Short mmCIF file of C-alpha atoms in Angstrom, two decimals:
data_model
loop_
_atom_site.label_atom_id
_atom_site.label_comp_id
_atom_site.label_asym_id
_atom_site.label_seq_id
_atom_site.Cartn_x
_atom_site.Cartn_y
_atom_site.Cartn_z
CA MET A 1 -0.11 -0.28 -0.09
CA VAL A 2 1.11 3.91 -0.80
CA LYS A 3 2.13 5.39 1.67
CA ASN A 4 -0.80 8.05 1.62
CA VAL A 5 0.49 11.11 2.27
CA THR A 6 -2.61 13.96 0.77
CA SER A 7 -2.92 17.44 2.23
CA PHE A 8 -6.48 16.86 3.59
CA GLY A 9 -7.00 13.61 5.57
CA ARG A 10 -6.91 10.16 6.60
CA SER A 11 -9.32 8.91 4.33
CA GLY A 12 -9.51 9.62 1.10
CA VAL A 13 -13.54 10.74 1.79
CA SER A 14 -12.69 14.33 1.55
CA GLU A 15 -10.76 14.37 -1.93
CA TRP A 16 -14.10 12.33 -3.09
CA VAL A 17 -16.12 15.39 -1.85
CA VAL A 18 -13.18 17.90 -3.49
CA GLN A 19 -12.31 15.84 -7.35
CA ARG A 20 -16.35 16.56 -7.58
CA VAL A 21 -16.82 20.13 -6.01
CA SER A 22 -14.06 21.20 -7.58
CA ALA A 23 -15.21 19.62 -11.09
CA ALA A 24 -18.65 21.60 -11.08
CA ILE A 25 -17.51 24.96 -9.92
CA LEU A 26 -14.95 24.22 -13.17
CA GLY A 27 -16.84 22.80 -15.58
CA LEU A 28 -19.74 25.61 -15.10
CA TYR A 29 -16.83 28.14 -15.74
CA PHE A 30 -15.55 26.67 -17.92
CA VAL A 31 -19.09 26.07 -20.06
CA GLY A 32 -19.59 29.65 -19.55
CA LEU A 33 -17.18 31.35 -20.02
CA LEU A 34 -17.62 29.62 -23.29
CA ALA A 35 -20.68 30.06 -24.46
CA TYR A 36 -19.54 33.90 -23.44
CA MET A 37 -16.98 33.83 -26.48
CA LEU A 38 -19.74 32.47 -28.80
CA LEU A 39 -22.06 34.76 -28.11
CA SER A 40 -20.12 37.48 -28.87
CA PRO A 41 -18.12 36.87 -31.85
CA GLU A 42 -16.90 40.13 -32.59
CA LEU A 43 -15.39 40.78 -28.90
CA SER A 44 -13.29 44.32 -27.87
CA TYR A 45 -10.71 44.95 -26.28
CA ALA A 46 -13.29 47.01 -24.32
CA GLU A 47 -16.29 44.36 -23.70
CA TRP A 48 -13.58 41.80 -22.60
CA LYS A 49 -11.38 43.74 -19.69
CA ALA A 50 -15.35 45.03 -18.83
CA LEU A 51 -15.71 40.85 -18.04
CA PHE A 52 -13.23 40.83 -15.82
CA SER A 53 -13.19 43.65 -14.50
CA ALA A 54 -16.78 43.79 -13.04
CA THR A 55 -16.84 41.58 -9.58
CA TRP A 56 -18.40 38.87 -10.17
CA MET A 57 -16.55 37.70 -12.77
CA ARG A 58 -12.97 37.93 -10.74
CA LEU A 59 -14.78 36.15 -7.91
CA ALA A 60 -15.63 33.56 -10.01
CA SER A 61 -12.52 33.40 -11.65
CA ILE A 62 -11.03 33.17 -8.56
CA ALA A 63 -13.08 30.29 -7.32
CA ALA A 64 -12.54 28.64 -10.16
CA LEU A 65 -8.36 29.29 -10.14
CA LEU A 66 -8.58 28.02 -6.31
CA ALA A 67 -10.78 25.47 -7.62
CA LEU A 68 -8.80 24.18 -10.51
CA CYS A 69 -5.76 23.63 -7.87
CA ALA A 70 -7.12 21.17 -5.88
CA HIS A 71 -8.46 19.68 -8.75
CA ALA A 72 -5.44 19.03 -10.34
CA TRP A 73 -3.32 18.46 -6.87
CA ILE A 74 -5.35 15.81 -5.99
CA GLY A 75 -5.54 14.52 -9.74
CA MET A 76 -2.46 14.31 -10.61
CA TRP A 77 -2.23 12.84 -6.84
CA THR A 78 -4.43 9.94 -8.07
CA VAL A 79 -2.58 9.18 -10.91
CA ALA A 80 1.19 9.81 -8.98
CA THR A 81 0.27 6.57 -6.55
CA ASP A 82 -1.32 4.81 -9.34
CA TYR A 83 2.08 4.82 -11.25
CA LEU A 84 5.17 6.10 -9.56
CA THR A 85 5.24 3.21 -7.02
CA GLU A 86 8.06 0.69 -5.81
CA GLY A 87 5.58 -2.30 -7.13
CA LEU A 88 6.17 0.05 -10.36
CA LEU A 89 9.88 1.95 -10.30
CA GLY A 90 11.66 -0.07 -7.94
CA PRO A 91 13.05 0.90 -4.36
CA LYS A 92 13.44 4.27 -6.14
CA GLY A 93 10.29 4.66 -7.04
CA THR A 94 8.55 6.83 -3.80
CA PHE A 95 11.41 9.26 -4.12
CA ILE A 96 10.15 9.92 -8.02
CA ARG A 97 7.44 10.08 -6.73
CA PHE A 98 7.95 12.50 -3.99
CA LEU A 99 9.87 14.72 -6.91
CA PHE A 100 7.14 14.67 -9.45
CA GLN A 101 3.78 15.91 -6.37
CA ALA A 102 6.40 18.37 -5.36
CA ALA A 103 7.00 19.81 -9.05
CA CYS A 104 3.38 19.24 -9.24
CA VAL A 105 3.38 21.38 -5.98
CA LEU A 106 5.08 23.85 -7.58
CA LEU A 107 3.37 24.06 -10.99
CA ILE A 108 -0.08 24.76 -9.25
CA PHE A 109 1.60 27.71 -6.98
CA VAL A 110 3.32 29.36 -9.62
CA TYR A 111 0.03 29.32 -11.55
CA LEU A 112 -2.03 30.41 -8.68
CA VAL A 113 0.30 32.88 -7.48
CA TRP A 114 -0.34 34.21 -11.22
CA GLY A 115 -3.59 33.57 -12.12
CA VAL A 116 -4.45 36.40 -8.71
CA GLN A 117 -2.01 38.38 -10.34
CA ILE A 118 -3.99 38.34 -13.28
CA LEU A 119 -7.48 38.86 -11.55
CA TRP A 120 -5.82 41.57 -9.17
CA GLY A 121 -3.82 43.90 -11.73
CA LEU A 122 -6.72 44.42 -13.62
CA MET B 1 -0.21 28.70 -21.67
CA LEU B 2 -3.77 30.03 -21.21
CA LEU B 3 -3.28 31.77 -18.90
CA TRP B 4 -0.40 33.62 -20.64
CA LEU B 5 -3.44 34.56 -23.15
CA LEU B 6 -5.61 35.70 -20.48
CA SER B 7 -2.79 37.92 -19.58
CA SER B 8 -1.72 39.19 -22.52
CA SER B 9 -5.68 39.89 -23.73
CA LEU B 10 -6.80 41.83 -20.66
CA GLU B 11 -3.10 43.93 -20.76
CA SER B 12 -4.42 46.33 -22.50
CA GLU B 13 -5.45 47.44 -26.42
CA SER B 14 -2.38 46.08 -27.87
CA GLY B 15 -2.49 43.28 -25.92
CA PHE B 16 -5.23 42.27 -27.38
CA ALA B 17 -4.41 42.45 -31.13
CA ASP B 18 -1.11 40.64 -30.17
CA VAL B 19 -3.53 37.61 -28.56
CA GLN B 20 -5.46 38.10 -32.12
CA ASN B 21 -2.20 38.11 -34.07
CA TRP B 22 -1.03 34.92 -31.86
CA LEU B 23 -4.03 32.67 -32.03
CA ALA B 24 -4.19 33.93 -36.63
CA ALA B 25 -1.51 31.66 -36.62
CA PRO B 26 -2.25 28.42 -37.15
CA LEU B 27 0.70 26.51 -34.90
CA VAL B 28 -0.84 28.60 -31.79
CA LYS B 29 -3.98 27.12 -33.89
CA VAL B 30 -3.20 23.54 -33.49
CA VAL B 31 -1.51 23.69 -29.62
CA VAL B 32 -4.92 25.59 -28.34
CA TRP B 33 -6.89 23.16 -30.43
CA GLY B 34 -5.13 20.65 -28.62
CA ILE B 35 -5.80 21.97 -25.45
CA LEU B 36 -9.18 22.35 -26.01
CA ALA B 37 -9.35 18.76 -27.35
CA GLY B 38 -8.15 17.20 -23.48
CA LEU B 39 -10.03 19.69 -21.72
CA LEU B 40 -13.71 19.04 -24.16
CA TYR B 41 -12.96 15.03 -23.54
CA HIS B 42 -11.78 15.67 -19.73
CA LEU B 43 -14.71 17.80 -18.84
CA ILE B 44 -17.17 15.55 -20.93
CA ALA B 45 -16.13 12.15 -19.46
CA GLY B 46 -16.35 13.88 -16.15
CA VAL B 47 -19.45 14.28 -16.99
CA LYS B 48 -20.26 11.38 -17.35
CA HIS B 49 -18.26 10.24 -13.52
CA LEU B 50 -21.00 12.77 -12.30
CA ALA B 51 -23.95 10.95 -14.10
CA MET B 52 -22.50 7.64 -12.70
CA ASP B 53 -21.69 9.36 -9.04
CA MET B 54 -25.66 9.46 -8.55
CA GLY B 55 -25.88 6.12 -9.76
CA ILE B 56 -26.88 6.76 -13.42
CA GLY B 57 -25.30 3.77 -15.52
CA GLU B 58 -23.54 2.13 -13.32
CA THR B 59 -24.75 -1.81 -15.17
CA LEU B 60 -22.12 -2.75 -17.71
CA GLU B 61 -24.35 -1.97 -20.02
CA GLY B 62 -25.37 1.10 -18.45
CA ALA B 63 -21.07 1.81 -18.29
CA LYS B 64 -20.32 0.99 -22.43
CA THR B 65 -23.00 3.09 -23.63
CA GLY B 66 -21.78 5.70 -21.90
CA ALA B 67 -18.27 4.88 -22.87
CA LYS B 68 -19.60 5.23 -26.16
CA LEU B 69 -21.45 8.60 -25.34
CA VAL B 70 -18.94 10.59 -24.23
CA VAL B 71 -16.58 9.45 -27.55
CA VAL B 72 -19.75 10.59 -29.15
CA ILE B 73 -19.81 13.87 -28.03
CA SER B 74 -15.58 14.18 -27.36
CA VAL B 75 -15.71 13.33 -30.95
CA ILE B 76 -18.51 16.07 -32.21
CA ALA B 77 -17.51 19.22 -29.43
CA ILE B 78 -13.88 18.52 -30.61
CA VAL B 79 -13.96 19.12 -34.69
CA LEU B 80 -16.45 21.62 -33.71
CA ALA B 81 -13.88 23.69 -31.40
CA GLY B 82 -11.76 23.04 -34.61
CA VAL B 83 -14.12 24.94 -36.62
CA TRP B 84 -14.60 27.72 -34.11
CA LEU B 85 -10.61 28.13 -34.55
CA TRP B 86 -10.41 28.32 -38.43
#
């Protein structure tokens, strides 16, 4: 059994819930944004900027960004603990998984900070 | 990639124009299409998972039809995304 160190809790129940909730948030956000883009063919800068300056859109975008971080982390953790194991890779398996997960955390952190900076800096 | 496009498009009028020019380049279109394809498939398969969590399509037959549906809908969505980009 993999030493399942996740960031939320002992049992996987909280991950299971967070994965679905974040998926729903991301699904709504993506479909909504896609619909907006499809329905405004000649999108102007002013219109695009106004959309992202609106408070409700900023909050929705921050929520989607946070949901993405959680969703991506749980997803990548799931993949890593399935494949990057000592069973498959031998004794160094856990170390490789650790590196992989550390890289994921770093990348997610970069996207979070960058995203907030984009939305914040408007 | 997407954050980069968002950042540039919101920065200024010229940034927005830059994004429009980038998106005109065939190579950029292919990359964006690849990203959209992966995202659309993931979204559609995800919706199927959510349905299955609610007990829909959990039998063997249900799962098979669910899988086929996901592939068919995904292909349609991805082709449409291609049309939209080109």
